[in-house]
Short mmCIF file of C-alpha atoms and ligand atoms in Angstrom, two decimals:
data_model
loop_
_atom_site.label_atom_id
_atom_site.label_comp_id
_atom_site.label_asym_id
_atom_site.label_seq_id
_atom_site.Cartn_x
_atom_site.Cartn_y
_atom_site.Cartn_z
CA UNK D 1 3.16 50.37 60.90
CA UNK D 2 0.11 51.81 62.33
CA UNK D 3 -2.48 50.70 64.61
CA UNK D 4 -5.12 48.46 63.30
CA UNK D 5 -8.68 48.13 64.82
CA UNK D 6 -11.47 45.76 64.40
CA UNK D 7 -15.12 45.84 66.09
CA UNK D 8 -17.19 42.54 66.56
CA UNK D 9 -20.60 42.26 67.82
CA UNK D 10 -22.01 39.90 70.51
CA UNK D 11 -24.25 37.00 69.53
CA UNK D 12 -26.81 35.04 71.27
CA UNK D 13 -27.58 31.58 70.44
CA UNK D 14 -31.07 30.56 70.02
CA UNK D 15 -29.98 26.94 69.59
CA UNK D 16 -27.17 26.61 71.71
CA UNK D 17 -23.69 25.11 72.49
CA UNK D 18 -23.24 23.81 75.71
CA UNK D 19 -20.29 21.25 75.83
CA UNK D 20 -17.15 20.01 74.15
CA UNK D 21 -16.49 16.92 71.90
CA UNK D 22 -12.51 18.08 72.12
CA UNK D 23 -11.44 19.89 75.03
CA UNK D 24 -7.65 20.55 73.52
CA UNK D 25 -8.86 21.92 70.24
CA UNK D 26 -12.22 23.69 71.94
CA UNK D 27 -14.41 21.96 69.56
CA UNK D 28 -18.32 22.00 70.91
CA UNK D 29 -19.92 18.64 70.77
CA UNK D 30 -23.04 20.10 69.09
CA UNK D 31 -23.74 22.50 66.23
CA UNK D 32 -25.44 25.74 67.05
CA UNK D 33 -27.79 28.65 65.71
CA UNK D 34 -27.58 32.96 66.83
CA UNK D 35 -27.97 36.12 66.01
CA UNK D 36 -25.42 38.85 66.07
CA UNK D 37 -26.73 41.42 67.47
CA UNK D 38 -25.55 45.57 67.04
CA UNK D 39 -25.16 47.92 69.79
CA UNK D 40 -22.74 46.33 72.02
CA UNK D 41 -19.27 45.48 70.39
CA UNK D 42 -15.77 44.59 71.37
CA UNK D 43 -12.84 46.43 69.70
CA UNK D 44 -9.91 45.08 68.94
CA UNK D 45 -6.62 47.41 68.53
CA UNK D 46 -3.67 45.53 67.14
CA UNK D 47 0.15 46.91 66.76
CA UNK D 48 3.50 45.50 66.71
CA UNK D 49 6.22 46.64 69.65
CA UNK D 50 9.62 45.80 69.19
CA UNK D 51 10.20 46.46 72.95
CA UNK D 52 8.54 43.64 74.30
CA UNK D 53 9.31 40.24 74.92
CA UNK D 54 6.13 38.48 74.24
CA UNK D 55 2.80 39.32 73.24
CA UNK D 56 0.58 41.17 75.55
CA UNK D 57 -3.31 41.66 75.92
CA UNK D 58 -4.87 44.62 77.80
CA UNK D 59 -8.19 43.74 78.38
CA UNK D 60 -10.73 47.23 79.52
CA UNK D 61 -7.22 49.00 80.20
CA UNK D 62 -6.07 46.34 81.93
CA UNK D 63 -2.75 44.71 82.04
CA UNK D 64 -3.49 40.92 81.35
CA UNK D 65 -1.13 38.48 83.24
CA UNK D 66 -0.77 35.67 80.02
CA UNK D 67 -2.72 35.94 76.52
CA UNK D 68 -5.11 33.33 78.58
CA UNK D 69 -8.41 32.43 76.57
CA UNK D 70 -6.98 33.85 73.24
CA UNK D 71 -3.10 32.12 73.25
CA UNK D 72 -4.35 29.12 71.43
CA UNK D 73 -5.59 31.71 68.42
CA UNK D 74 -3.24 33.84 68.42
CA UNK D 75 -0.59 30.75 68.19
CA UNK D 76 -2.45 29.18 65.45
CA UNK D 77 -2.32 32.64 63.58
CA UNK D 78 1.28 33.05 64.10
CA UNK D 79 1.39 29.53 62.54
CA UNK D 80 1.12 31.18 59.08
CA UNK D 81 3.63 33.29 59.12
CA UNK D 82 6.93 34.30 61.16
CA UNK D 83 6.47 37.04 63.47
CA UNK D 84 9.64 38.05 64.67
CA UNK D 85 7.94 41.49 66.99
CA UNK D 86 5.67 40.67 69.36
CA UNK D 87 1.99 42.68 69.57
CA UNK D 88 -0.01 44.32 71.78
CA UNK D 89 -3.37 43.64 71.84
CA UNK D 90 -5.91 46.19 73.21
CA UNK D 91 -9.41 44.66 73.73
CA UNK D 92 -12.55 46.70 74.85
CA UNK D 93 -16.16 45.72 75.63
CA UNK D 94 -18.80 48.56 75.62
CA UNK D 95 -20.58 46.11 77.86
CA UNK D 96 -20.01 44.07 81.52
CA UNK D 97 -17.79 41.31 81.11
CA UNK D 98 -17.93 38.01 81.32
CA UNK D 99 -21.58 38.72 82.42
CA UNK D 100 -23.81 36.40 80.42
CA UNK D 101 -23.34 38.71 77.52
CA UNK D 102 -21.25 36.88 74.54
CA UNK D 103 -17.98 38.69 75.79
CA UNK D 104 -15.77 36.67 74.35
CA UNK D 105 -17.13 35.50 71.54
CA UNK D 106 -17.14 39.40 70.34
CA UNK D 107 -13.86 39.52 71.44
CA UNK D 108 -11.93 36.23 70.54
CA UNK D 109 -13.84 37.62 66.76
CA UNK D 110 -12.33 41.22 66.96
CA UNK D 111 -8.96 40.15 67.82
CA UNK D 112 -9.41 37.35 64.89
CA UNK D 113 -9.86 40.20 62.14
CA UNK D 114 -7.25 42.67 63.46
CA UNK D 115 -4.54 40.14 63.63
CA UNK D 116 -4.87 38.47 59.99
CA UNK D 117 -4.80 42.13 58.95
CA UNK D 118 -1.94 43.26 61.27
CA UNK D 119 0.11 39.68 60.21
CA UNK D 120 -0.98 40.33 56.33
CA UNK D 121 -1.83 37.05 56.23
CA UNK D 122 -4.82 36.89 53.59
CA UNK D 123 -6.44 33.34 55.76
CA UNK D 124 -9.36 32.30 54.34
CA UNK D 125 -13.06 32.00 55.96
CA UNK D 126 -12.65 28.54 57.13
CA UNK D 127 -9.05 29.54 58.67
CA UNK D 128 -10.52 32.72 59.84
CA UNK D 129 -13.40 30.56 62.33
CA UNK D 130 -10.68 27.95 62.82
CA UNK D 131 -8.61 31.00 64.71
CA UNK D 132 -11.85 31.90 66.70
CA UNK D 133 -13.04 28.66 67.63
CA UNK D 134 -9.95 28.57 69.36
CA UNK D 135 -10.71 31.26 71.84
CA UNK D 136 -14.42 30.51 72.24
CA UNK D 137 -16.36 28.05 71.02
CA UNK D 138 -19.18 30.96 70.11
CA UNK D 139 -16.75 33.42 68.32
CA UNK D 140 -17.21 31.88 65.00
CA UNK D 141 -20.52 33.27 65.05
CA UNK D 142 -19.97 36.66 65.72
CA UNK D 143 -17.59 36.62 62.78
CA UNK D 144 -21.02 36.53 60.32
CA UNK D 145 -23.85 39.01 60.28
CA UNK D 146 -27.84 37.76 61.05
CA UNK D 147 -28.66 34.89 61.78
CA UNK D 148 -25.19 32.04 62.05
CA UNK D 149 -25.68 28.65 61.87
CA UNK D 150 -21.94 27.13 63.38
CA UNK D 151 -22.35 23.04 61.77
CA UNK D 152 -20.63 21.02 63.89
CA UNK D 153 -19.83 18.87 60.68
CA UNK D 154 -16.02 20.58 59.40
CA UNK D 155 -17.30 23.28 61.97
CA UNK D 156 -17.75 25.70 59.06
CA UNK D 157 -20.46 28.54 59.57
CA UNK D 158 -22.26 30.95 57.45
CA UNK D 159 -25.55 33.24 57.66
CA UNK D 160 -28.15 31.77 57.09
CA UNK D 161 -31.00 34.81 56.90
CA UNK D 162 -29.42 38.81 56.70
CA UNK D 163 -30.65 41.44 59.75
CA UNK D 164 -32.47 43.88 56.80
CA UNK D 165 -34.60 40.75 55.69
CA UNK D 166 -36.31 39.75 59.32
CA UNK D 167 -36.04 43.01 61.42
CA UNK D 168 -36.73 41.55 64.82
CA UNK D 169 -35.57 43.72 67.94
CA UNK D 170 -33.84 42.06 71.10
CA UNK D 171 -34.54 43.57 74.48
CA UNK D 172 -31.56 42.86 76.88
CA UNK D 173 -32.89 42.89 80.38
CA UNK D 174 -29.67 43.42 82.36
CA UNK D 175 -30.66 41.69 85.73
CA UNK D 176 -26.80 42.02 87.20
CA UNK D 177 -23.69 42.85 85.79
CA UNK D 178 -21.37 40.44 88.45
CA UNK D 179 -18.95 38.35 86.67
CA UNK D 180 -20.01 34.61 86.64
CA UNK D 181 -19.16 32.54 89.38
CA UNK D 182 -18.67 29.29 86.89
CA UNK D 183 -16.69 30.10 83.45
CA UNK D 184 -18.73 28.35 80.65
CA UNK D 185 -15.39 26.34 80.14
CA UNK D 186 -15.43 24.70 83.34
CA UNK D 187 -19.74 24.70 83.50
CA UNK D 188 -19.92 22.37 80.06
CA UNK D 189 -17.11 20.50 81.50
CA UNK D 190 -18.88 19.61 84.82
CA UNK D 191 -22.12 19.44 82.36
CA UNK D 192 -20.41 16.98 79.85
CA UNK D 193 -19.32 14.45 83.21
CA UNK D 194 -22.36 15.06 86.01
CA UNK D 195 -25.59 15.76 84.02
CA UNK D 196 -27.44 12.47 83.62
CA UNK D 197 -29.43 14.80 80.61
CA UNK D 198 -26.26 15.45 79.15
CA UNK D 199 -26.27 12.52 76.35
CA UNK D 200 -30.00 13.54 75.20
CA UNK D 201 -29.21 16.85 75.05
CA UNK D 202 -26.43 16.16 72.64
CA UNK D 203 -28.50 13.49 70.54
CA UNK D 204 -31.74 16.34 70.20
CA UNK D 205 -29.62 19.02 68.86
CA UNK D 206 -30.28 18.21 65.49
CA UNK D 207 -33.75 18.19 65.39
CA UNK D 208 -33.55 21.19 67.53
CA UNK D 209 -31.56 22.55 64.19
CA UNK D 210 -33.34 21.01 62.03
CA UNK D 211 -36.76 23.00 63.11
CA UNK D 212 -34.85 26.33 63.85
CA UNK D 213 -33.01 26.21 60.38
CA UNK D 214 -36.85 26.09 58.77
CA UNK D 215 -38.38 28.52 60.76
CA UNK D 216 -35.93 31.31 60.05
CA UNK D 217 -35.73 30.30 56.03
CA UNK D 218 -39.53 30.80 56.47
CA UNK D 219 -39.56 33.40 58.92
CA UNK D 220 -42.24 31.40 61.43
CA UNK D 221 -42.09 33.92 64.32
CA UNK D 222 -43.89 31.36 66.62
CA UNK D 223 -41.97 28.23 65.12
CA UNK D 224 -38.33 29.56 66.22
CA UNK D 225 -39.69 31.21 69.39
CA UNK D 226 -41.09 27.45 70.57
CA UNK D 227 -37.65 25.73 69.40
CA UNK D 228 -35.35 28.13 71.09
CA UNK D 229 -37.21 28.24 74.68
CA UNK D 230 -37.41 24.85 74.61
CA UNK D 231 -33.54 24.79 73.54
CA UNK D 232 -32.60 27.32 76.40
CA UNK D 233 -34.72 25.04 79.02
CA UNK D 234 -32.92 21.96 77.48
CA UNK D 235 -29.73 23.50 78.27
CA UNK D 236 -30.21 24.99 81.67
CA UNK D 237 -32.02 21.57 82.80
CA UNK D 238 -28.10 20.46 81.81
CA UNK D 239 -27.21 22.72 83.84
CA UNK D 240 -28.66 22.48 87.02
CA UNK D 241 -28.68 18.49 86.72
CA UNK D 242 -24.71 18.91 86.64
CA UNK D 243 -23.10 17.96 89.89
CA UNK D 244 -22.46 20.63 91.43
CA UNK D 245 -25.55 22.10 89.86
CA UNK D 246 -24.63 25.75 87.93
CA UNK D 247 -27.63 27.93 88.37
CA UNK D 248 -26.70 31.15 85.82
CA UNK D 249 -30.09 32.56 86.70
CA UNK D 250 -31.43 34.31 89.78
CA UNK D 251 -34.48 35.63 90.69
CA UNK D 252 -35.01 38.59 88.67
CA UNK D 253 -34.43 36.15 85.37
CA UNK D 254 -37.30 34.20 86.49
CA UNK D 255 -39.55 37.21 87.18
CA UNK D 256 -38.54 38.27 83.53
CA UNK D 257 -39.86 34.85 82.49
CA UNK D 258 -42.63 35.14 84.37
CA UNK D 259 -43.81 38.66 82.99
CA UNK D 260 -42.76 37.40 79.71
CA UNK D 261 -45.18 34.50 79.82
CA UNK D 262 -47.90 36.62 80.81
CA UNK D 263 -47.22 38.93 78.02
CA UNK D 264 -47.89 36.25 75.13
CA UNK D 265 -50.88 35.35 77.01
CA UNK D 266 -52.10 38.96 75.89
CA UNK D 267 -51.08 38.31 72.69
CA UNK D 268 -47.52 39.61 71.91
CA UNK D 269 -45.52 38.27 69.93
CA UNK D 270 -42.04 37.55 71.63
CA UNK D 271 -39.44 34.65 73.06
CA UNK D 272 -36.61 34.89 75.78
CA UNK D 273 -33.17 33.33 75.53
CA UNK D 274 -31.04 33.29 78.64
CA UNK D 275 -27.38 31.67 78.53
CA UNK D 276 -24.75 31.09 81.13
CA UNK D 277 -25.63 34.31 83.29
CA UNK D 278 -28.75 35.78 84.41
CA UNK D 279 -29.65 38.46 81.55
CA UNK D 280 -32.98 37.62 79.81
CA UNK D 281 -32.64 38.08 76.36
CA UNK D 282 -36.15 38.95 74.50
CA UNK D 283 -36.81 38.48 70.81
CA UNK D 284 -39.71 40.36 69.43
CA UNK D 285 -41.68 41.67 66.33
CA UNK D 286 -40.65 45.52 66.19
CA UNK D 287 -44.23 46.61 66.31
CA UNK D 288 -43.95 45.59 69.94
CA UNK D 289 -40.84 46.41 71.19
CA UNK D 290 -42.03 49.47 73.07
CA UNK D 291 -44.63 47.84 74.79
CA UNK D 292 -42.34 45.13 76.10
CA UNK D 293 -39.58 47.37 77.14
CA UNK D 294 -42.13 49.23 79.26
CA UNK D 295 -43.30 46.07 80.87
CA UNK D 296 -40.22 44.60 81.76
CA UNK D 297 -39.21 48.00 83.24
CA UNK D 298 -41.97 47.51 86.18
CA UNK D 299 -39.83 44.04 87.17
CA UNK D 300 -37.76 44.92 90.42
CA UNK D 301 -34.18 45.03 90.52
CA UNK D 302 -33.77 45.26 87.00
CA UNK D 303 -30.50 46.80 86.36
CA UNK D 304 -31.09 47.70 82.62
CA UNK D 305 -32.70 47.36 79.81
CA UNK D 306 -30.94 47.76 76.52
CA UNK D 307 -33.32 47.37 72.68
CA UNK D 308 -30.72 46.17 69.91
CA UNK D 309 -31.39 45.08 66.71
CA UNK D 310 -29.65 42.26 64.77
CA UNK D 311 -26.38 43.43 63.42
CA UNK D 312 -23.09 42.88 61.39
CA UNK D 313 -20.12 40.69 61.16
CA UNK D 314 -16.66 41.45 62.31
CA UNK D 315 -14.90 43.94 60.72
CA UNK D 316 -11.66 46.34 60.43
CA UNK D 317 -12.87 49.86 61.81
CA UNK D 318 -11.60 53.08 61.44
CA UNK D 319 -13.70 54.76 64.35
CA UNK D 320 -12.25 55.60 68.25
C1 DP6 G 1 -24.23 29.38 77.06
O1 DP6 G 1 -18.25 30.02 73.65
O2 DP6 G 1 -18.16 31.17 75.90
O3 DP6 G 1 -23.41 31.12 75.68
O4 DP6 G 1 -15.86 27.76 74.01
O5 DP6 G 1 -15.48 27.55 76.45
O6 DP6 G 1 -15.17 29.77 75.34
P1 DP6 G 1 -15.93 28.46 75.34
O7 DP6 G 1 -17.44 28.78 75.67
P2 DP6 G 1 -18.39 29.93 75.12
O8 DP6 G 1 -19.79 29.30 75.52
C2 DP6 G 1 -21.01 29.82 75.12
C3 DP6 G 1 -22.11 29.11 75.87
C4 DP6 G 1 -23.48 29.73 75.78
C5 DP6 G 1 -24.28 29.15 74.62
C6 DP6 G 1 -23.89 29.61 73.23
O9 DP6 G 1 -23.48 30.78 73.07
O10 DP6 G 1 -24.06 28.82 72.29
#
């Protein structure tokens, strides 16, 4: 049989997930709200070889030492059918790694759609985020296009507004591309024991939700910009009230905030989103995307700045 492929897109929360209710089965504690995004993607290339003696993932051409991160999904996917020949799985990201940048859930989601395809095995939606949430507690979401809502409640997930309908851009300002020094696995773990501002957190989600759920069915620019700061503050107050305390950002993220609140002073319209890494993700009207991307490109140290738009689900691909 011949190779199959499938390409997934990053997405960032605006309402976010930041700790587990059931570490064994990787369920999050709270349900969450983000946009896939287009641009970056993870590719997933799928094939059975009859010469090997387990199942092997090469990860940016390289060799992986165990399946790691993705065994639990790939064993609940092989729990649907009997596979007698193992696979090898060939994951790339178009993008750093591991950086603050939704790695995983893109590629927990690509490897998700190849495998059901490469297996034959037909799984429906609900089995199809069960197999993700598996690998990454965010790869549900990059299953759907536009804007996800992931309901903690049967953990089933949907979009809940298409990209064509609310065009917004999202301005990626790269601040580094190191690898973080905490994995969010082990950061919501310390988060979920330390953080005295854990057990709020948890208990506001909802309303948090609740608010962001409205503003996008009624497209109120300034409504979900105010409930997703204050969401990303909520969570990296968790953060950095966690004992050891996990600062993601550094200093250029809070000269991007910085500039960014200076901008809205003048009047554009626009919101940041940072998650567990230092890039400063911007949401914006696309009437003033240029004008921010030249602004944030007089911040020092920037490493990059990348304009995306919001973008599709995971899906089998022919391309590369
Ligand atoms: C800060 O989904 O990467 O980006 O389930 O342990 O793999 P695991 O964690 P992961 O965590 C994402 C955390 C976040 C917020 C979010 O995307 O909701």
């Amino acid at each position: 049989m011949s190779d199959i492929k499938a390409i997934a897109h990053p997405n960032f929360a605006l309402i976010k997930y930041w700790g587990k209710s059931d570490v064994t089965n990787n369920l999050p504690d709270m349900s969450s709200i983000s946009i896939t995004i287009d641009t970056l993607f993870s590719t997933a290339k799928v094939s059975f070889d009859s010469s090997l003696k387990k199942d092997l993932w090469v990860l940016n051409d390289i060799e992986q030492e165990s399946l790691g991160q993705i065994k639990p999904t790939m064993n609940y996917l092989k729990s649907f059918k009997l596979v007698k020949d193992f696979c090898v799985i060939e994951s790339t990201n178009n993008f750093p790694t591991a950086a603050g940048l939704a790695s995983s859930a893109s590629g927990v989601a690509s490897i998700v759609i190849a495998i059901n395809e490469l297996f034959n095995l037909n799984l429906s939606e609900q089995e199809l985020i069960n197999a993700a949430i598996l690998g990454s507690g965010s790869a549900p979401r990059s299953l759907y296009p536009g804007f996800v809502y992931l309901n903690k409640k049967k953990y089933s997930c949907k979009t809940v507004l298409h990209a064509n309908t609310w065009p917004l851009k999202i301005i990626i300002c790269q601040t580094s591309s190191d690898k973080k020094l905490v994995s969010s696995r082990d950061g919501m773990r310390i988060s979920k024991l330390t953080s005295p501002h854990y057990e709020s957190w948890v208990n506001n989600q909802d309303n948090d939700i609740r608010k962001a759920l409205k503003a996008i069915k009624i497209k109120d620019f300034d409504l979900l910009g105010e409930v997703s700061e204050g969401n990303c503050k909520k969570m990296h107050r968790v953060m950095e009230t966690s004992k050891p305390p996990l600062f993601y950002r550094n200093t250029t993220s809070h000269l991007c905030i910085q500039k960014i609140e200076e901008m809205r002073a003048n009047g554009i319209n626009l919101f940041y989103t940072i998650d567990a890494g230092p890039q400063v993700k911007i949401i914006c009207k696309a009437q003033h995307a240029d004008q921010v991307i030249s602004e944030m490109k007089s911040i020092p140290n920037i490493q990059d700045i990348i304009e995306v738009n919001i973008g599709q689900g995971a899906r089998l691909t022919n391309e590369g």
